[in-house]
Amino acid sequence: MTDLFETIRRVLVPIHKEGYPFIAIGIVLTVLAGTFVQFLGWIFFLLTLWVCYFFRDPERVVPVGDGLVISPADGRVNLISTVVPPAELDLPSEPMLRISVFMNVFDCHVNRLPVAGTIGQIHYTPGLFLNAELDKASEDNERNGLVVETICNGETVRVGVVQIAGLVARRIVDWVKAGETLAVGDRFGLIRFGSRVDVYLPAGTRVLVGLGQKAVAGETVLADLRGTGPVRQFRRV
């Protein structure tokens, strides 16, 4: 019986408290709609189940090691490029490695810190709600950027992390403050409902993922700040 309860506990993923108001609204609408039109009641019931699924907040097993950069989001690696970071991050105005992870409405949307360190600054920028998969979304869309000061090879390295709203996403939520020190994989925010997270890394960082690869927040290693290790090759099958 103990094994059965443990199995059930692992299947029932916790729901983040940010989802509670939406779930409550869904339950109320389900009851009201079902009272008058049973078919509509079932529709709202299924939507409420989807909201529960959307706000899931599973535990993750985080790789820990000097220089490792962990994915801040669940989703698909849709951009790997070298670009000048957004001016509001106050990073050097020179090309940096950018790795973008796109989250669709079925991905877990709790965001996790890609490196351990101290939050140097946080900057919110209002903007548009274009498709978050587009390259120009990094400059045109509503976004929230933060800089993490981490230690690699005994030196301080500044890593930029930008949450970008998308077509459906209309709300970026953060619960960290400048000056806080967090561990790699710690939760720092989420985006409702479908969006993207960009990570800006110093030139010379070794990329360890491929375009189109599925990333898991807090678990998938995106890159190595030390620039060491073999170059990884990828192919679609």
PDB file of C-alpha atoms in Angstrom:
ATOM      1  CA  MET A   1       0.000   0.000   0.000  1.00  0.00           C
ATOM      2  CA  THR A   2       2.883   2.341   0.769  1.00  0.00           C
ATOM      3  CA  ASP A   3       4.306   1.775  -2.718  1.00  0.00           C
ATOM      4  CA  LEU A   4       0.899   2.553  -4.233  1.00  0.00           C
ATOM      5  CA  PHE A   5       0.644   5.867  -2.377  1.00  0.00           C
ATOM      6  CA  GLU A   6       4.210   6.769  -3.402  1.00  0.00           C
ATOM      7  CA  THR A   7       3.383   6.021  -7.057  1.00  0.00           C
ATOM      8  CA  ILE A   8       0.276   8.216  -6.871  1.00  0.00           C
ATOM      9  CA  ARG A   9       2.265  10.995  -5.193  1.00  0.00           C
ATOM     10  CA  ARG A  10       4.793  10.998  -8.034  1.00  0.00           C
ATOM     11  CA  VAL A  11       2.078  11.082 -10.703  1.00  0.00           C
ATOM     12  CA  LEU A  12       0.165  13.952  -9.086  1.00  0.00           C
ATOM     13  CA  VAL A  13       2.498  16.868  -9.847  1.00  0.00           C
ATOM     14  CA  PRO A  14       2.153  19.895  -7.515  1.00  0.00           C
ATOM     15  CA  ILE A  15       0.395  22.983  -8.867  1.00  0.00           C
ATOM     16  CA  HIS A  16       2.033  26.367  -8.424  1.00  0.00           C
ATOM     17  CA  LYS A  17       0.062  28.844  -6.316  1.00  0.00           C
ATOM     18  CA  GLU A  18       0.001  31.318  -9.226  1.00  0.00           C
ATOM     19  CA  GLY A  19      -2.533  28.992 -10.830  1.00  0.00           C
ATOM     20  CA  TYR A  20      -4.969  28.881  -7.902  1.00  0.00           C
ATOM     21  CA  PRO A  21      -7.048  31.927  -8.953  1.00  0.00           C
ATOM     22  CA  PHE A  22      -7.423  30.601 -12.509  1.00  0.00           C
ATOM     23  CA  ILE A  23      -8.401  27.159 -11.260  1.00  0.00           C
ATOM     24  CA  ALA A  24     -10.975  28.710  -8.925  1.00  0.00           C
ATOM     25  CA  ILE A  25     -12.451  30.704 -11.807  1.00  0.00           C
ATOM     26  CA  GLY A  26     -12.563  27.548 -13.914  1.00  0.00           C
ATOM     27  CA  ILE A  27     -14.424  25.642 -11.205  1.00  0.00           C
ATOM     28  CA  VAL A  28     -16.989  28.436 -10.797  1.00  0.00           C
ATOM     29  CA  LEU A  29     -17.565  28.659 -14.566  1.00  0.00           C
ATOM     30  CA  THR A  30     -17.869  24.865 -14.780  1.00  0.00           C
ATOM     31  CA  VAL A  31     -20.573  24.806 -12.113  1.00  0.00           C
ATOM     32  CA  LEU A  32     -22.482  27.775 -13.538  1.00  0.00           C
ATOM     33  CA  ALA A  33     -22.306  26.573 -17.154  1.00  0.00           C
ATOM     34  CA  GLY A  34     -23.167  22.996 -16.192  1.00  0.00           C
ATOM     35  CA  THR A  35     -26.211  24.178 -14.313  1.00  0.00           C
ATOM     36  CA  PHE A  36     -27.770  25.614 -17.467  1.00  0.00           C
ATOM     37  CA  VAL A  37     -26.120  23.744 -20.349  1.00  0.00           C
ATOM     38  CA  GLN A  38     -24.460  20.419 -19.545  1.00  0.00           C
ATOM     39  CA  PHE A  39     -22.338  20.477 -22.718  1.00  0.00           C
ATOM     40  CA  LEU A  40     -20.807  23.844 -21.775  1.00  0.00           C
ATOM     41  CA  GLY A  41     -20.169  22.521 -18.301  1.00  0.00           C
ATOM     42  CA  TRP A  42     -18.021  19.716 -19.731  1.00  0.00           C
ATOM     43  CA  ILE A  43     -16.118  22.199 -21.904  1.00  0.00           C
ATOM     44  CA  PHE A  44     -15.265  24.390 -18.900  1.00  0.00           C
ATOM     45  CA  PHE A  45     -14.374  21.282 -16.894  1.00  0.00           C
ATOM     46  CA  LEU A  46     -11.828  20.231 -19.525  1.00  0.00           C
ATOM     47  CA  LEU A  47     -10.447  23.788 -19.665  1.00  0.00           C
ATOM     48  CA  THR A  48     -10.067  23.761 -15.882  1.00  0.00           C
ATOM     49  CA  LEU A  49      -8.121  20.501 -16.095  1.00  0.00           C
ATOM     50  CA  TRP A  50      -5.862  22.087 -18.711  1.00  0.00           C
ATOM     51  CA  VAL A  51      -5.254  25.087 -16.412  1.00  0.00           C
ATOM     52  CA  CYS A  52      -4.222  22.672 -13.643  1.00  0.00           C
ATOM     53  CA  TYR A  53      -1.839  21.008 -16.100  1.00  0.00           C
ATOM     54  CA  PHE A  54      -0.454  24.348 -17.298  1.00  0.00           C
ATOM     55  CA  PHE A  55       0.458  25.520 -13.784  1.00  0.00           C
ATOM     56  CA  ARG A  56       2.137  22.257 -12.771  1.00  0.00           C
ATOM     57  CA  ASP A  57       5.369  22.678 -10.857  1.00  0.00           C
ATOM     58  CA  PRO A  58       7.289  19.375 -10.799  1.00  0.00           C
ATOM     59  CA  GLU A  59      10.488  18.744  -8.913  1.00  0.00           C
ATOM     60  CA  ARG A  60      13.627  18.610 -11.024  1.00  0.00           C
ATOM     61  CA  VAL A  61      17.044  16.969 -10.580  1.00  0.00           C
ATOM     62  CA  VAL A  62      19.507  19.781 -11.303  1.00  0.00           C
ATOM     63  CA  PRO A  63      23.029  19.087 -12.671  1.00  0.00           C
ATOM     64  CA  VAL A  64      25.594  20.978 -10.594  1.00  0.00           C
ATOM     65  CA  GLY A  65      29.067  21.837 -11.823  1.00  0.00           C
ATOM     66  CA  ASP A  66      31.398  24.762 -12.435  1.00  0.00           C
ATOM     67  CA  GLY A  67      30.428  26.557 -15.640  1.00  0.00           C
ATOM     68  CA  LEU A  68      27.277  24.587 -16.434  1.00  0.00           C
ATOM     69  CA  VAL A  69      24.331  26.586 -17.781  1.00  0.00           C
ATOM     70  CA  ILE A  70      20.976  24.873 -17.208  1.00  0.00           C
ATOM     71  CA  SER A  71      17.813  25.498 -19.212  1.00  0.00           C
ATOM     72  CA  PRO A  72      15.587  28.115 -17.550  1.00  0.00           C
ATOM     73  CA  ALA A  73      12.452  26.789 -19.261  1.00  0.00           C
ATOM     74  CA  ASP A  74      10.689  23.720 -20.570  1.00  0.00           C
ATOM     75  CA  GLY A  75      10.305  23.837 -24.332  1.00  0.00           C
ATOM     76  CA  ARG A  76      12.153  23.700 -27.610  1.00  0.00           C
ATOM     77  CA  VAL A  77      15.537  25.284 -28.365  1.00  0.00           C
ATOM     78  CA  ASN A  78      14.494  27.496 -31.267  1.00  0.00           C
ATOM     79  CA  LEU A  79      17.382  29.975 -31.574  1.00  0.00           C
ATOM     80  CA  ILE A  80      21.144  29.714 -31.114  1.00  0.00           C
ATOM     81  CA  SER A  81      22.913  32.817 -32.337  1.00  0.00           C
ATOM     82  CA  THR A  82      25.456  35.516 -31.574  1.00  0.00           C
ATOM     83  CA  VAL A  83      23.833  38.909 -30.996  1.00  0.00           C
ATOM     84  CA  VAL A  84      24.266  42.129 -29.043  1.00  0.00           C
ATOM     85  CA  PRO A  85      22.215  41.792 -25.831  1.00  0.00           C
ATOM     86  CA  PRO A  86      19.304  44.173 -25.085  1.00  0.00           C
ATOM     87  CA  ALA A  87      20.535  47.536 -23.839  1.00  0.00           C
ATOM     88  CA  GLU A  88      18.418  47.380 -20.662  1.00  0.00           C
ATOM     89  CA  LEU A  89      20.495  44.466 -19.339  1.00  0.00           C
ATOM     90  CA  ASP A  90      23.518  46.783 -19.140  1.00  0.00           C
ATOM     91  CA  LEU A  91      25.759  44.004 -20.436  1.00  0.00           C
ATOM     92  CA  PRO A  92      28.775  44.805 -22.664  1.00  0.00           C
ATOM     93  CA  SER A  93      27.567  46.146 -26.035  1.00  0.00           C
ATOM     94  CA  GLU A  94      29.344  43.402 -27.920  1.00  0.00           C
ATOM     95  CA  PRO A  95      28.054  40.144 -29.425  1.00  0.00           C
ATOM     96  CA  MET A  96      27.162  37.437 -26.914  1.00  0.00           C
ATOM     97  CA  LEU A  97      25.881  33.899 -27.347  1.00  0.00           C
ATOM     98  CA  ARG A  98      22.079  33.761 -27.137  1.00  0.00           C
ATOM     99  CA  ILE A  99      20.195  30.502 -26.577  1.00  0.00           C
ATOM    100  CA  SER A 100      16.393  30.740 -26.740  1.00  0.00           C
ATOM    101  CA  VAL A 101      13.876  28.224 -25.412  1.00  0.00           C
ATOM    102  CA  PHE A 102      10.316  28.524 -26.745  1.00  0.00           C
ATOM    103  CA  MET A 103       7.449  27.352 -24.528  1.00  0.00           C
ATOM    104  CA  ASN A 104       4.117  26.377 -26.060  1.00  0.00           C
ATOM    105  CA  VAL A 105       0.873  26.307 -24.072  1.00  0.00           C
ATOM    106  CA  PHE A 106       1.417  22.662 -23.098  1.00  0.00           C
ATOM    107  CA  ASP A 107       4.884  23.149 -21.579  1.00  0.00           C
ATOM    108  CA  CYS A 108       5.485  23.715 -17.880  1.00  0.00           C
ATOM    109  CA  HIS A 109       5.892  27.492 -17.509  1.00  0.00           C
ATOM    110  CA  VAL A 110       7.767  27.751 -14.200  1.00  0.00           C
ATOM    111  CA  ASN A 111      11.148  29.328 -14.974  1.00  0.00           C
ATOM    112  CA  ARG A 112      14.358  28.343 -13.196  1.00  0.00           C
ATOM    113  CA  LEU A 113      17.697  30.096 -12.781  1.00  0.00           C
ATOM    114  CA  PRO A 114      20.245  28.811 -15.348  1.00  0.00           C
ATOM    115  CA  VAL A 115      23.270  29.470 -13.104  1.00  0.00           C
ATOM    116  CA  ALA A 116      23.887  29.967  -9.412  1.00  0.00           C
ATOM    117  CA  GLY A 117      24.604  33.519  -8.344  1.00  0.00           C
ATOM    118  CA  THR A 118      23.369  36.912  -7.241  1.00  0.00           C
ATOM    119  CA  ILE A 119      20.632  38.822  -9.063  1.00  0.00           C
ATOM    120  CA  GLY A 120      22.375  41.989 -10.198  1.00  0.00           C
ATOM    121  CA  GLN A 121      19.420  43.849 -11.664  1.00  0.00           C
ATOM    122  CA  ILE A 122      15.900  43.341 -12.981  1.00  0.00           C
ATOM    123  CA  HIS A 123      14.414  45.422 -15.789  1.00  0.00           C
ATOM    124  CA  TYR A 124      10.861  45.253 -17.179  1.00  0.00           C
ATOM    125  CA  THR A 125      10.286  46.533 -20.740  1.00  0.00           C
ATOM    126  CA  PRO A 126       6.761  47.010 -22.154  1.00  0.00           C
ATOM    127  CA  GLY A 127       6.246  46.023 -25.777  1.00  0.00           C
ATOM    128  CA  LEU A 128       4.292  44.042 -28.333  1.00  0.00           C
ATOM    129  CA  PHE A 129       2.911  40.501 -28.214  1.00  0.00           C
ATOM    130  CA  LEU A 130       4.338  39.058 -31.418  1.00  0.00           C
ATOM    131  CA  ASN A 131       4.936  35.349 -31.957  1.00  0.00           C
ATOM    132  CA  ALA A 132       7.670  34.563 -29.401  1.00  0.00           C
ATOM    133  CA  GLU A 133       9.369  32.201 -31.865  1.00  0.00           C
ATOM    134  CA  LEU A 134      10.395  35.152 -34.067  1.00  0.00           C
ATOM    135  CA  ASP A 135      13.923  36.504 -33.743  1.00  0.00           C
ATOM    136  CA  LYS A 136      12.671  40.104 -33.465  1.00  0.00           C
ATOM    137  CA  ALA A 137      10.583  39.199 -30.400  1.00  0.00           C
ATOM    138  CA  SER A 138      13.777  39.727 -28.366  1.00  0.00           C
ATOM    139  CA  GLU A 139      13.619  43.447 -29.165  1.00  0.00           C
ATOM    140  CA  ASP A 140       9.936  44.168 -29.851  1.00  0.00           C
ATOM    141  CA  ASN A 141       7.968  42.091 -27.322  1.00  0.00           C
ATOM    142  CA  GLU A 142       7.081  42.795 -23.725  1.00  0.00           C
ATOM    143  CA  ARG A 143       9.836  41.275 -21.619  1.00  0.00           C
ATOM    144  CA  ASN A 144      11.477  41.086 -18.233  1.00  0.00           C
ATOM    145  CA  GLY A 145      15.252  40.830 -18.052  1.00  0.00           C
ATOM    146  CA  LEU A 146      17.570  40.031 -15.198  1.00  0.00           C
ATOM    147  CA  VAL A 147      21.319  39.646 -14.856  1.00  0.00           C
ATOM    148  CA  VAL A 148      22.884  36.928 -12.726  1.00  0.00           C
ATOM    149  CA  GLU A 149      26.415  37.373 -11.428  1.00  0.00           C
ATOM    150  CA  THR A 150      27.929  33.902 -11.157  1.00  0.00           C
ATOM    151  CA  ILE A 151      31.409  32.526 -10.479  1.00  0.00           C
ATOM    152  CA  CYS A 152      33.228  30.439 -13.070  1.00  0.00           C
ATOM    153  CA  ASN A 153      36.912  29.481 -12.834  1.00  0.00           C
ATOM    154  CA  GLY A 154      37.224  31.851  -9.889  1.00  0.00           C
ATOM    155  CA  GLU A 155      36.007  34.868 -11.872  1.00  0.00           C
ATOM    156  CA  THR A 156      32.685  36.736 -11.875  1.00  0.00           C
ATOM    157  CA  VAL A 157      30.650  36.183 -15.038  1.00  0.00           C
ATOM    158  CA  ARG A 158      27.439  38.077 -15.859  1.00  0.00           C
ATOM    159  CA  VAL A 159      24.669  36.040 -17.484  1.00  0.00           C
ATOM    160  CA  GLY A 160      21.530  37.632 -18.912  1.00  0.00           C
ATOM    161  CA  VAL A 161      18.115  35.974 -18.667  1.00  0.00           C
ATOM    162  CA  VAL A 162      15.106  37.476 -20.457  1.00  0.00           C
ATOM    163  CA  GLN A 163      11.494  36.316 -20.154  1.00  0.00           C
ATOM    164  CA  ILE A 164       9.573  37.261 -23.318  1.00  0.00           C
ATOM    165  CA  ALA A 165       5.794  37.433 -23.640  1.00  0.00           C
ATOM    166  CA  GLY A 166       4.227  35.981 -26.791  1.00  0.00           C
ATOM    167  CA  LEU A 167       0.991  35.853 -28.779  1.00  0.00           C
ATOM    168  CA  VAL A 168      -0.943  34.205 -25.973  1.00  0.00           C
ATOM    169  CA  ALA A 169       1.225  35.140 -23.001  1.00  0.00           C
ATOM    170  CA  ARG A 170       0.091  38.408 -21.434  1.00  0.00           C
ATOM    171  CA  ARG A 171       1.657  38.307 -18.004  1.00  0.00           C
ATOM    172  CA  ILE A 172       5.235  37.859 -16.839  1.00  0.00           C
ATOM    173  CA  VAL A 173       5.536  36.981 -13.162  1.00  0.00           C
ATOM    174  CA  ASP A 174       8.732  37.246 -11.100  1.00  0.00           C
ATOM    175  CA  TRP A 175       9.256  36.646  -7.401  1.00  0.00           C
ATOM    176  CA  VAL A 176      12.937  37.496  -7.008  1.00  0.00           C
ATOM    177  CA  LYS A 177      14.595  40.796  -6.157  1.00  0.00           C
ATOM    178  CA  ALA A 178      17.895  42.412  -7.023  1.00  0.00           C
ATOM    179  CA  GLY A 179      20.563  41.397  -4.534  1.00  0.00           C
ATOM    180  CA  GLU A 180      19.131  37.945  -3.843  1.00  0.00           C
ATOM    181  CA  THR A 181      21.502  34.981  -4.079  1.00  0.00           C
ATOM    182  CA  LEU A 182      19.986  31.820  -5.567  1.00  0.00           C
ATOM    183  CA  ALA A 183      21.158  28.331  -6.464  1.00  0.00           C
ATOM    184  CA  VAL A 184      21.099  26.980  -9.997  1.00  0.00           C
ATOM    185  CA  GLY A 185      17.661  25.576 -10.786  1.00  0.00           C
ATOM    186  CA  ASP A 186      15.841  27.723  -8.226  1.00  0.00           C
ATOM    187  CA  ARG A 187      12.446  28.989  -9.400  1.00  0.00           C
ATOM    188  CA  PHE A 188      12.449  32.693 -10.226  1.00  0.00           C
ATOM    189  CA  GLY A 189       9.249  33.290 -12.205  1.00  0.00           C
ATOM    190  CA  LEU A 190       6.775  32.135 -14.830  1.00  0.00           C
ATOM    191  CA  ILE A 191       4.995  33.436 -17.920  1.00  0.00           C
ATOM    192  CA  ARG A 192       1.291  33.002 -18.734  1.00  0.00           C
ATOM    193  CA  PHE A 193       0.430  31.372 -21.313  1.00  0.00           C
ATOM    194  CA  GLY A 194       3.064  30.469 -23.949  1.00  0.00           C
ATOM    195  CA  SER A 195       6.293  32.390 -24.393  1.00  0.00           C
ATOM    196  CA  ARG A 196      10.096  32.289 -24.557  1.00  0.00           C
ATOM    197  CA  VAL A 197      13.193  32.678 -22.395  1.00  0.00           C
ATOM    198  CA  ASP A 198      16.521  33.939 -23.767  1.00  0.00           C
ATOM    199  CA  VAL A 199      19.865  33.314 -22.072  1.00  0.00           C
ATOM    200  CA  TYR A 200      22.811  35.595 -22.936  1.00  0.00           C
ATOM    201  CA  LEU A 201      26.258  34.096 -22.362  1.00  0.00           C
ATOM    202  CA  PRO A 202      29.821  35.389 -22.874  1.00  0.00           C
ATOM    203  CA  ALA A 203      31.609  34.741 -26.147  1.00  0.00           C
ATOM    204  CA  GLY A 204      33.588  31.516 -26.010  1.00  0.00           C
ATOM    205  CA  THR A 205      30.879  29.614 -24.136  1.00  0.00           C
ATOM    206  CA  ARG A 206      30.543  26.038 -25.423  1.00  0.00           C
ATOM    207  CA  VAL A 207      27.033  25.229 -26.718  1.00  0.00           C
ATOM    208  CA  LEU A 208      25.822  21.775 -25.648  1.00  0.00           C
ATOM    209  CA  VAL A 209      22.357  21.672 -27.245  1.00  0.00           C
ATOM    210  CA  GLY A 210      21.066  21.650 -30.822  1.00  0.00           C
ATOM    211  CA  LEU A 211      18.320  23.570 -32.584  1.00  0.00           C
ATOM    212  CA  GLY A 212      14.957  21.894 -32.152  1.00  0.00           C
ATOM    213  CA  GLN A 213      16.074  19.946 -29.088  1.00  0.00           C
ATOM    214  CA  LYS A 214      13.596  19.537 -26.250  1.00  0.00           C
ATOM    215  CA  ALA A 215      14.820  21.289 -23.112  1.00  0.00           C
ATOM    216  CA  VAL A 216      13.702  20.618 -19.545  1.00  0.00           C
ATOM    217  CA  ALA A 217      13.919  23.482 -17.063  1.00  0.00           C
ATOM    218  CA  GLY A 218      16.406  22.790 -14.299  1.00  0.00           C
ATOM    219  CA  GLU A 219      17.746  19.628 -15.945  1.00  0.00           C
ATOM    220  CA  THR A 220      18.935  20.141 -19.538  1.00  0.00           C
ATOM    221  CA  VAL A 221      22.494  21.507 -19.794  1.00  0.00           C
ATOM    222  CA  LEU A 222      22.473  24.261 -22.439  1.00  0.00           C
ATOM    223  CA  ALA A 223      26.122  25.294 -22.385  1.00  0.00           C
ATOM    224  CA  ASP A 224      29.445  25.372 -20.543  1.00  0.00           C
ATOM    225  CA  LEU A 225      30.819  28.806 -19.622  1.00  0.00           C
ATOM    226  CA  ARG A 226      34.348  27.376 -19.486  1.00  0.00           C
ATOM    227  CA  GLY A 227      34.267  26.651 -23.223  1.00  0.00           C
ATOM    228  CA  THR A 228      35.755  23.211 -22.658  1.00  0.00           C
ATOM    229  CA  GLY A 229      34.732  19.738 -23.726  1.00  0.00           C
ATOM    230  CA  PRO A 230      34.106  18.249 -27.180  1.00  0.00           C
ATOM    231  CA  VAL A 231      31.916  19.991 -29.730  1.00  0.00           C
ATOM    232  CA  ARG A 232      28.556  18.259 -29.884  1.00  0.00           C
ATOM    233  CA  GLN A 233      26.980  17.264 -33.185  1.00  0.00           C
ATOM    234  CA  PHE A 234      23.232  16.710 -33.677  1.00  0.00           C
ATOM    235  CA  ARG A 235      21.042  15.119 -36.326  1.00  0.00           C
ATOM    236  CA  ARG A 236      17.305  14.715 -36.846  1.00  0.00           C
ATOM    237  CA  VAL A 237      16.002  11.154 -37.020  1.00  0.00           C
TER     238      VAL A 237
END
